[in-house]
CSV table of C-alpha atoms and ligand atoms in Angstrom, one decimal:
chain,number,residue,atom,x,y,z
A,3,UNK,CA,-5.8,16.0,-12.5
A,4,UNK,CA,-6.2,15.4,-8.3
A,5,UNK,CA,-6.6,18.1,-6.2
A,6,UNK,CA,-3.8,16.6,-4.1
A,7,UNK,CA,-1.2,16.5,-7.3
A,8,UNK,CA,-0.6,19.9,-6.6
A,9,UNK,CA,2.3,20.9,-4.2
A,10,UNK,CA,2.1,23.9,-2.1
A,11,UNK,CA,3.9,26.4,-4.9
A,12,UNK,CA,0.8,24.8,-7.2
A,13,UNK,CA,-1.7,26.0,-5.2
A,14,UNK,CA,0.1,29.6,-4.6
A,15,UNK,CA,0.6,29.9,-8.2
A,16,UNK,CA,-3.3,28.7,-8.6
A,17,UNK,CA,-4.2,31.7,-6.3
A,18,UNK,CA,-1.6,33.9,-7.5
A,19,UNK,CA,-4.1,37.0,-8.0
A,20,UNK,CA,-5.5,36.7,-4.1
A,21,UNK,CA,-3.4,37.7,-0.9
A,22,UNK,CA,-1.0,35.1,0.3
A,23,UNK,CA,-2.6,33.7,3.2
A,24,UNK,CA,-5.3,32.5,0.8
A,25,UNK,CA,-2.7,29.2,0.1
A,26,UNK,CA,-2.4,28.7,3.5
A,27,UNK,CA,-6.0,28.4,4.4
A,28,UNK,CA,-6.7,26.1,1.1
A,29,UNK,CA,-3.9,24.0,1.6
A,30,UNK,CA,-5.0,23.4,5.3
A,31,UNK,CA,-8.5,22.8,4.2
A,32,UNK,CA,-7.0,20.1,2.0
A,33,UNK,CA,-4.8,18.8,4.2
A,34,UNK,CA,-5.8,19.1,7.8
A,35,UNK,CA,-9.8,19.7,7.3
A,36,UNK,CA,-9.5,17.2,4.7
A,37,UNK,CA,-12.4,19.3,3.1
A,38,UNK,CA,-13.6,20.0,-0.2
A,39,UNK,CA,-12.4,23.4,-1.5
A,40,UNK,CA,-16.0,24.5,-2.4
A,41,UNK,CA,-17.1,23.9,1.0
A,42,UNK,CA,-14.4,25.7,2.9
A,43,UNK,CA,-16.3,28.3,5.1
A,44,UNK,CA,-13.2,30.4,5.4
A,45,UNK,CA,-13.3,31.3,2.2
A,46,UNK,CA,-15.3,33.8,0.7
A,47,UNK,CA,-18.3,32.8,-1.5
A,48,UNK,CA,-16.6,33.9,-4.8
A,49,UNK,CA,-13.6,32.4,-4.4
A,50,UNK,CA,-15.5,28.9,-3.3
A,51,UNK,CA,-17.4,29.3,-6.5
A,52,UNK,CA,-14.2,30.0,-8.7
A,53,UNK,CA,-12.6,27.1,-6.9
A,54,UNK,CA,-15.5,24.7,-7.6
A,55,UNK,CA,-14.7,24.8,-11.3
A,56,UNK,CA,-11.0,24.9,-11.2
A,57,UNK,CA,-10.0,21.8,-13.2
A,58,UNK,CA,-6.7,21.3,-11.2
A,59,UNK,CA,-8.7,21.1,-8.0
A,60,UNK,CA,-11.0,18.2,-9.2
A,61,UNK,CA,-11.5,15.2,-7.6
A,62,UNK,CA,-9.8,12.3,-9.5
A,63,UNK,CA,-11.3,9.4,-7.8
A,64,UNK,CA,-15.0,8.5,-7.7
A,65,UNK,CA,-16.7,6.0,-5.2
A,66,UNK,CA,-18.1,3.3,-7.8
A,67,UNK,CA,-19.1,1.1,-4.8
A,68,UNK,CA,-18.4,0.8,-0.9
A,69,UNK,CA,-18.4,-2.8,0.2
A,70,UNK,CA,-18.0,-3.5,4.0
A,71,UNK,CA,-17.2,-6.9,6.0
A,72,UNK,CA,-15.9,-7.8,9.3
A,73,UNK,CA,-18.7,-6.5,11.4
A,74,UNK,CA,-18.2,-2.9,9.4
A,75,UNK,CA,-14.5,-2.6,10.5
A,76,UNK,CA,-13.5,-3.6,7.0
A,77,UNK,CA,-14.2,-1.0,4.1
A,78,UNK,CA,-13.6,-1.6,0.7
A,79,UNK,CA,-13.9,1.1,-2.4
A,80,UNK,CA,-14.1,0.2,-5.9
A,81,UNK,CA,-12.8,3.5,-7.2
A,82,UNK,CA,-13.4,5.1,-10.7
A,83,UNK,CA,-10.6,7.5,-12.0
A,84,UNK,CA,-11.6,10.6,-13.8
A,85,UNK,CA,-8.6,10.0,-16.2
A,86,UNK,CA,-9.8,6.5,-17.0
A,87,UNK,CA,-9.2,3.1,-15.1
A,88,UNK,CA,-10.5,1.7,-11.8
A,89,UNK,CA,-8.6,0.6,-8.5
A,90,UNK,CA,-9.3,-0.5,-5.0
A,91,UNK,CA,-8.8,1.1,-1.8
A,92,UNK,CA,-9.4,-0.8,1.9
A,93,UNK,CA,-10.0,0.6,5.1
A,94,UNK,CA,-9.1,-1.7,8.4
A,95,UNK,CA,-10.1,-0.6,11.9
A,96,UNK,CA,-8.4,-2.4,14.1
A,97,UNK,CA,-8.9,-2.2,18.0
A,98,UNK,CA,-6.0,0.5,18.4
A,99,UNK,CA,-5.2,1.8,15.0
A,100,UNK,CA,-6.7,2.1,11.7
A,101,UNK,CA,-4.9,1.1,8.6
A,102,UNK,CA,-5.4,2.3,4.6
A,103,UNK,CA,-4.3,-0.2,2.1
A,104,UNK,CA,-3.8,1.9,-1.0
A,105,UNK,CA,-3.0,1.1,-4.8
A,106,UNK,CA,0.1,2.4,-6.2
A,107,UNK,CA,-1.1,1.6,-10.2
A,108,UNK,CA,-4.2,0.7,-11.6
A,109,UNK,CA,-3.8,-3.2,-12.3
A,110,UNK,CA,0.0,-4.6,-11.9
A,111,UNK,CA,2.3,-6.0,-14.5
A,112,UNK,CA,4.1,-8.4,-12.2
A,113,UNK,CA,2.2,-11.1,-12.9
A,114,UNK,CA,2.8,-13.5,-9.4
A,115,UNK,CA,0.9,-16.5,-10.3
A,116,UNK,CA,-1.2,-16.4,-7.2
A,117,UNK,CA,-2.8,-13.1,-7.1
A,118,UNK,CA,-5.8,-11.4,-8.5
A,119,UNK,CA,-4.2,-8.1,-9.5
A,120,UNK,CA,-1.5,-9.6,-11.3
A,121,UNK,CA,-4.1,-11.7,-13.4
A,122,UNK,CA,-5.8,-8.6,-14.8
A,123,UNK,CA,-2.9,-7.2,-16.0
A,124,UNK,CA,-1.2,-3.6,-15.9
A,125,UNK,CA,-3.5,-0.3,-17.1
A,126,UNK,CA,-1.5,2.9,-16.0
A,127,UNK,CA,0.6,4.5,-13.3
A,128,UNK,CA,-1.4,6.2,-10.7
A,129,UNK,CA,-0.2,10.0,-10.3
A,130,UNK,CA,0.8,11.1,-6.6
A,131,UNK,CA,-2.5,12.8,-6.2
A,132,UNK,CA,-4.3,9.7,-6.9
A,133,UNK,CA,-2.5,7.7,-4.4
A,134,UNK,CA,-2.6,10.6,-1.6
A,135,UNK,CA,-6.6,11.0,-2.4
A,136,UNK,CA,-7.2,7.4,-1.5
A,137,UNK,CA,-5.8,8.2,1.9
A,138,UNK,CA,-7.9,11.2,2.4
A,139,UNK,CA,-10.9,9.2,1.3
A,140,UNK,CA,-10.0,6.5,4.3
A,141,UNK,CA,-9.1,9.4,6.7
A,142,UNK,CA,-12.7,10.9,6.2
A,143,UNK,CA,-14.3,8.0,6.6
A,144,UNK,CA,-12.0,7.1,9.8
A,145,UNK,CA,-13.3,10.6,11.0
A,146,UNK,CA,-17.0,9.8,10.6
A,147,UNK,CA,-16.7,7.5,13.0
A,148,UNK,CA,-15.0,8.7,15.6
A,149,UNK,CA,-11.6,6.9,14.6
A,150,UNK,CA,-8.1,8.4,13.3
A,151,UNK,CA,-6.9,6.7,10.5
A,152,UNK,CA,-2.9,6.3,11.3
A,153,UNK,CA,-1.6,3.9,9.2
A,154,UNK,CA,-0.9,3.4,5.9
A,155,UNK,CA,0.3,0.1,4.0
A,156,UNK,CA,1.3,0.1,0.1
A,157,UNK,CA,-0.3,-3.3,-0.3
A,158,UNK,CA,-3.1,-2.5,-2.6
A,159,UNK,CA,-3.0,-3.0,-6.5
A,160,UNK,CA,0.0,-2.2,-8.3
A,161,UNK,CA,4.1,-2.8,-7.5
A,162,UNK,CA,4.8,0.6,-5.5
A,163,UNK,CA,8.4,0.7,-6.7
A,164,UNK,CA,7.4,0.3,-10.4
A,165,UNK,CA,5.7,3.9,-9.8
A,166,UNK,CA,8.7,4.8,-7.6
A,167,UNK,CA,8.6,8.7,-7.9
A,168,UNK,CA,5.0,9.1,-7.9
A,169,UNK,CA,4.8,6.8,-4.8
A,170,UNK,CA,7.5,8.3,-3.1
A,171,UNK,CA,5.6,12.0,-3.6
A,172,UNK,CA,3.0,10.4,-2.1
A,173,UNK,CA,4.8,9.1,1.0
A,174,UNK,CA,6.2,12.5,1.8
A,175,UNK,CA,3.0,14.2,1.4
A,176,UNK,CA,1.2,11.5,3.8
A,177,UNK,CA,4.2,12.0,6.3
A,178,UNK,CA,4.6,15.8,5.8
A,179,UNK,CA,1.3,17.1,5.1
A,180,UNK,CA,-1.5,14.6,6.3
A,181,UNK,CA,0.5,14.1,9.6
A,182,UNK,CA,0.7,10.5,9.7
A,183,UNK,CA,4.1,9.0,11.3
A,184,UNK,CA,6.9,7.7,8.8
A,185,UNK,CA,7.0,4.7,10.9
A,186,UNK,CA,3.3,4.0,10.4
A,187,UNK,CA,4.0,4.2,6.8
A,188,UNK,CA,4.9,0.8,4.9
A,189,UNK,CA,6.1,0.0,1.4
A,190,UNK,CA,5.7,-3.3,0.1
A,191,UNK,CA,7.6,-4.8,-2.9
A,192,UNK,CA,7.8,-7.9,-5.1
A,193,UNK,CA,11.5,-7.6,-4.9
A,194,UNK,CA,12.0,-4.5,-7.4
A,195,UNK,CA,15.8,-4.2,-6.4
A,196,UNK,CA,16.2,-1.1,-7.5
A,197,UNK,CA,13.6,0.5,-5.6
A,198,UNK,CA,14.9,-1.1,-2.4
A,199,UNK,CA,18.6,0.5,-3.2
A,200,UNK,CA,16.4,4.0,-3.4
A,201,UNK,CA,14.6,3.7,-0.3
A,202,UNK,CA,17.7,2.9,1.8
A,203,UNK,CA,19.1,6.4,0.7
A,204,UNK,CA,16.3,8.2,2.3
A,205,UNK,CA,16.3,9.0,5.9
A,206,UNK,CA,12.6,8.8,6.1
A,207,UNK,CA,11.7,5.8,8.7
A,208,UNK,CA,9.3,4.1,6.5
A,209,UNK,CA,9.0,0.5,6.8
A,210,UNK,CA,9.8,-2.0,4.1
A,211,UNK,CA,7.9,-5.4,3.3
A,212,UNK,CA,9.3,-7.9,0.8
A,213,UNK,CA,7.0,-10.5,-0.7
A,214,UNK,CA,9.3,-13.3,-0.7
A,215,UNK,CA,7.2,-16.5,-1.0
A,216,UNK,CA,9.8,-18.5,-1.7
A,217,UNK,CA,13.4,-19.1,-0.4
A,218,UNK,CA,15.1,-20.6,-3.7
A,219,UNK,CA,15.3,-19.4,-7.2
A,220,UNK,CA,13.7,-22.2,-8.7
A,221,UNK,CA,10.5,-22.1,-6.8
A,222,UNK,CA,10.7,-18.1,-6.8
A,223,UNK,CA,10.5,-17.7,-10.4
A,224,UNK,CA,7.4,-20.3,-10.7
A,225,UNK,CA,5.8,-18.1,-8.2
A,226,UNK,CA,7.1,-14.5,-8.9
A,227,UNK,CA,8.1,-13.9,-12.6
A,228,UNK,CA,10.1,-10.8,-11.7
A,229,UNK,CA,12.5,-13.0,-9.6
A,230,UNK,CA,14.1,-13.8,-13.2
A,231,UNK,CA,15.0,-10.2,-13.4
A,232,UNK,CA,16.3,-9.9,-9.8
A,233,UNK,CA,17.2,-13.6,-8.6
A,234,UNK,CA,17.5,-14.0,-4.5
A,235,UNK,CA,20.9,-13.4,-4.7
A,236,UNK,CA,20.7,-9.8,-5.8
A,237,UNK,CA,17.5,-9.0,-4.0
A,238,UNK,CA,18.6,-10.7,-0.8
A,239,UNK,CA,22.1,-8.5,-1.3
A,240,UNK,CA,19.8,-5.2,-1.5
A,241,UNK,CA,17.9,-6.3,1.6
A,242,UNK,CA,21.1,-6.6,3.3
A,243,UNK,CA,22.6,-3.2,2.1
A,244,UNK,CA,19.1,-1.8,3.3
A,245,UNK,CA,19.4,-3.0,6.7
A,246,UNK,CA,23.1,-2.1,7.0
A,247,UNK,CA,22.4,1.5,6.0
A,248,UNK,CA,18.8,2.1,7.8
A,249,UNK,CA,19.2,-0.4,10.9
A,250,UNK,CA,15.7,-0.8,10.4
A,251,UNK,CA,14.1,-4.2,10.1
A,252,UNK,CA,12.3,-5.8,7.0
A,253,UNK,CA,9.3,-7.8,7.1
A,254,UNK,CA,9.4,-10.9,4.7
A,255,UNK,CA,5.6,-11.8,3.6
A,256,UNK,CA,4.9,-15.3,2.7
A,257,UNK,CA,1.7,-16.5,1.3
A,258,UNK,CA,1.3,-19.9,2.6
A,259,UNK,CA,0.3,-22.2,-0.3
A,260,UNK,CA,-0.4,-26.0,0.4
A,261,UNK,CA,2.4,-28.5,-0.8
A,262,UNK,CA,3.7,-25.7,-3.0
A,263,UNK,CA,5.9,-23.5,-0.2
A,264,UNK,CA,4.6,-24.8,3.4
A,265,UNK,CA,6.8,-27.8,4.1
A,266,UNK,CA,9.3,-28.0,6.8
A,267,UNK,CA,12.1,-27.4,4.5
A,268,UNK,CA,10.5,-24.5,3.1
A,269,UNK,CA,10.5,-23.4,6.3
A,270,UNK,CA,14.3,-23.9,7.2
A,271,UNK,CA,15.2,-22.5,4.4
A,272,UNK,CA,13.2,-19.1,5.2
A,273,UNK,CA,14.7,-19.4,8.7
A,274,UNK,CA,17.9,-19.3,7.3
A,275,UNK,CA,17.7,-16.2,4.9
A,276,UNK,CA,15.7,-14.5,7.6
A,277,UNK,CA,17.5,-15.2,10.3
A,278,UNK,CA,20.7,-13.5,8.4
A,279,UNK,CA,19.1,-10.3,8.1
A,280,UNK,CA,17.1,-10.5,11.6
A,281,UNK,CA,14.2,-10.2,9.3
A,282,UNK,CA,10.3,-10.2,10.6
A,283,UNK,CA,8.3,-12.7,8.6
A,284,UNK,CA,4.5,-12.3,7.8
A,285,UNK,CA,2.6,-15.3,7.2
A,286,UNK,CA,-0.4,-14.8,4.9
A,287,UNK,CA,-2.6,-17.9,4.3
A,288,UNK,CA,-3.1,-18.0,0.6
A,289,UNK,CA,-6.6,-16.2,-0.2
A,290,UNK,CA,-8.4,-17.9,-2.7
A,291,UNK,CA,-8.5,-15.8,-6.3
A,292,UNK,CA,-9.8,-17.2,-9.6
A,293,UNK,CA,-6.5,-17.5,-11.2
A,294,UNK,CA,-5.4,-19.4,-8.0
A,295,UNK,CA,-8.5,-21.6,-8.1
A,296,UNK,CA,-7.7,-22.4,-11.8
A,297,UNK,CA,-4.1,-23.3,-11.3
A,298,UNK,CA,-5.1,-25.7,-8.0
A,299,UNK,CA,-3.5,-23.3,-5.5
A,300,UNK,CA,-5.0,-23.4,-2.1
A,301,UNK,CA,-4.0,-22.0,1.4
A,302,UNK,CA,-2.3,-24.0,3.7
A,303,UNK,CA,-4.6,-25.5,6.4
A,304,UNK,CA,-4.3,-23.9,9.7
A,305,UNK,CA,-2.4,-27.0,11.7
A,306,UNK,CA,0.2,-26.3,9.0
A,307,UNK,CA,0.3,-22.6,9.2
A,308,UNK,CA,0.8,-22.8,12.8
A,309,UNK,CA,3.5,-25.9,12.5
A,310,UNK,CA,5.5,-23.3,9.9
A,311,UNK,CA,5.3,-20.5,12.4
A,312,UNK,CA,6.6,-22.6,15.6
A,313,UNK,CA,9.3,-23.9,13.2
A,314,UNK,CA,10.8,-20.2,12.1
A,315,UNK,CA,10.5,-19.4,15.9
A,316,UNK,CA,12.3,-22.6,17.0
A,317,UNK,CA,15.2,-21.4,14.5
A,318,UNK,CA,15.2,-17.8,16.0
A,319,UNK,CA,12.7,-16.2,13.5
A,320,UNK,CA,9.9,-14.0,14.5
A,321,UNK,CA,6.9,-14.8,12.5
A,322,UNK,CA,3.1,-13.6,12.8
A,323,UNK,CA,0.3,-14.9,11.1
A,324,UNK,CA,-1.7,-12.1,9.2
A,325,UNK,CA,-5.5,-12.1,10.3
A,326,UNK,CA,-7.4,-12.3,7.2
A,327,UNK,CA,-9.8,-9.3,6.7
A,328,UNK,CA,-12.2,-8.6,4.2
A,329,UNK,CA,-12.5,-12.1,2.7
A,330,UNK,CA,-15.9,-12.0,2.3
A,331,UNK,CA,-16.0,-8.9,-0.1
A,332,UNK,CA,-12.5,-9.8,-2.1
A,333,UNK,CA,-10.7,-7.1,0.0
A,334,UNK,CA,-7.8,-9.9,1.3
A,335,UNK,CA,-4.4,-9.9,0.5
A,336,UNK,CA,-4.0,-10.7,-3.3
A,337,UNK,CA,-8.1,-10.4,-4.2
A,338,UNK,CA,-7.8,-7.1,-5.3
A,339,UNK,CA,-8.8,-6.9,-8.8
A,340,UNK,CA,-11.6,-4.7,-10.7
A,341,UNK,CA,-14.0,-6.1,-13.6
A,342,UNK,CA,-14.6,-4.2,-16.8
A,343,UNK,CA,-16.8,-0.8,-16.3
A,344,UNK,CA,-20.2,-1.7,-16.5
B,30,SAH,N1,3.5,-5.7,-5.4
B,30,SAH,C1,3.5,-5.1,-4.1
B,30,SAH,C2,2.2,-4.7,-3.3
B,30,SAH,C3,1.2,-5.7,-3.0
B,30,SAH,S1,1.4,-6.4,-1.1
B,30,SAH,C4,4.2,-6.5,-3.7
B,30,SAH,O1,4.1,-7.7,-3.9
B,30,SAH,O2,4.8,-6.7,-2.3
B,30,SAH,C5,0.0,-7.2,-1.7
B,30,SAH,C6,0.8,-9.1,-1.1
B,30,SAH,O3,-0.3,-9.9,-0.8
B,30,SAH,C7,2.1,-9.6,-1.0
B,30,SAH,O4,2.9,-9.8,-0.5
B,30,SAH,C8,1.4,-10.4,-2.1
B,30,SAH,O5,2.2,-11.1,-2.6
B,30,SAH,C9,0.2,-10.9,-1.6
B,30,SAH,N2,-0.6,-11.6,-2.1
B,30,SAH,C10,-1.0,-11.9,-3.5
B,30,SAH,N3,-1.9,-12.7,-3.6
B,30,SAH,C11,-2.3,-13.1,-2.6
B,30,SAH,C12,-3.1,-14.4,-2.0
B,30,SAH,N4,-4.0,-14.9,-3.3
B,30,SAH,N5,-3.4,-14.8,-0.8
B,30,SAH,C13,-2.6,-14.0,0.0
B,30,SAH,N6,-1.4,-13.0,-0.5
B,30,SAH,C14,-1.4,-12.7,-1.5
């Protein structure tokens, strides 16, 4: 259990024998002050003692290791879960924003051939509280250096739409209670069509990113095994319906792999799909992973990345190249994986 699993009614039930205002104070302590209940000075000492041993208010995440890179602006935490399992979360300070990349599952079942998380396999779903706690951990760390955490991306370990309900409750908690703008929350999916359809029904203005990587079924089947279940026709149909329903712009993520999906023809094929949906493209030069290296996959050279981007641009598709953060500490896209417990 995480203290961030309880909703407000859950907190109220826990404090049912006390005056109602204590619920507000505890909620405020958790979500505004990001404090440990046992350290909330507004509460009487006896209550703090009781809360310190309340199982429902325990912390679910323990920091096993904290690694920093990029002159201290990228921080990766290896976290051990009280319920068992390990995950990683990454905080990135940019000049004008601070973003946390959170995990939605311990491990991942999607098995994308170039992703370290996929290679390690699936352990279990994360609860809402285990997800929210990652955001709280990052928000606290940001405060310590006088920054404000203002962006959350579900691009860590796991497939968010394979854990939709817990992820969605976490998204609501992040927006409504931690005060992060919906427009600053991004859900990234490998292409779980029912998840895209559910998101399309929500009035929340969160962003959707789709990990495309290939614009034809033959190649996508190879890179992203889930494509067998939801081939491009279905995936793009769901994307089109999402855009029609929400009037929001989708981003397509495209890990550029040398000689695999980085040719002019690949760019043209992608441009056709992206232009039809008025989608934005995020190019990520492939980051090294043990599995990728074993399969002899390498990132496209810089000149190819820029040529690919320019070609998309000439076809009216806006593409940005994602700046790699945290490679030195294996915190970059696709590098999150945790070894066996030491
Ligand atoms: N499962 C979700 C969330 C993970 S987001 C999804 O697939 O969208 C992580 C992003 O990094 C995805 O776009 C993923 O395809 C990409 N990625 C995985 N391995 C990578 C690698 N080695 N180099 C660059 N990007 C990678």
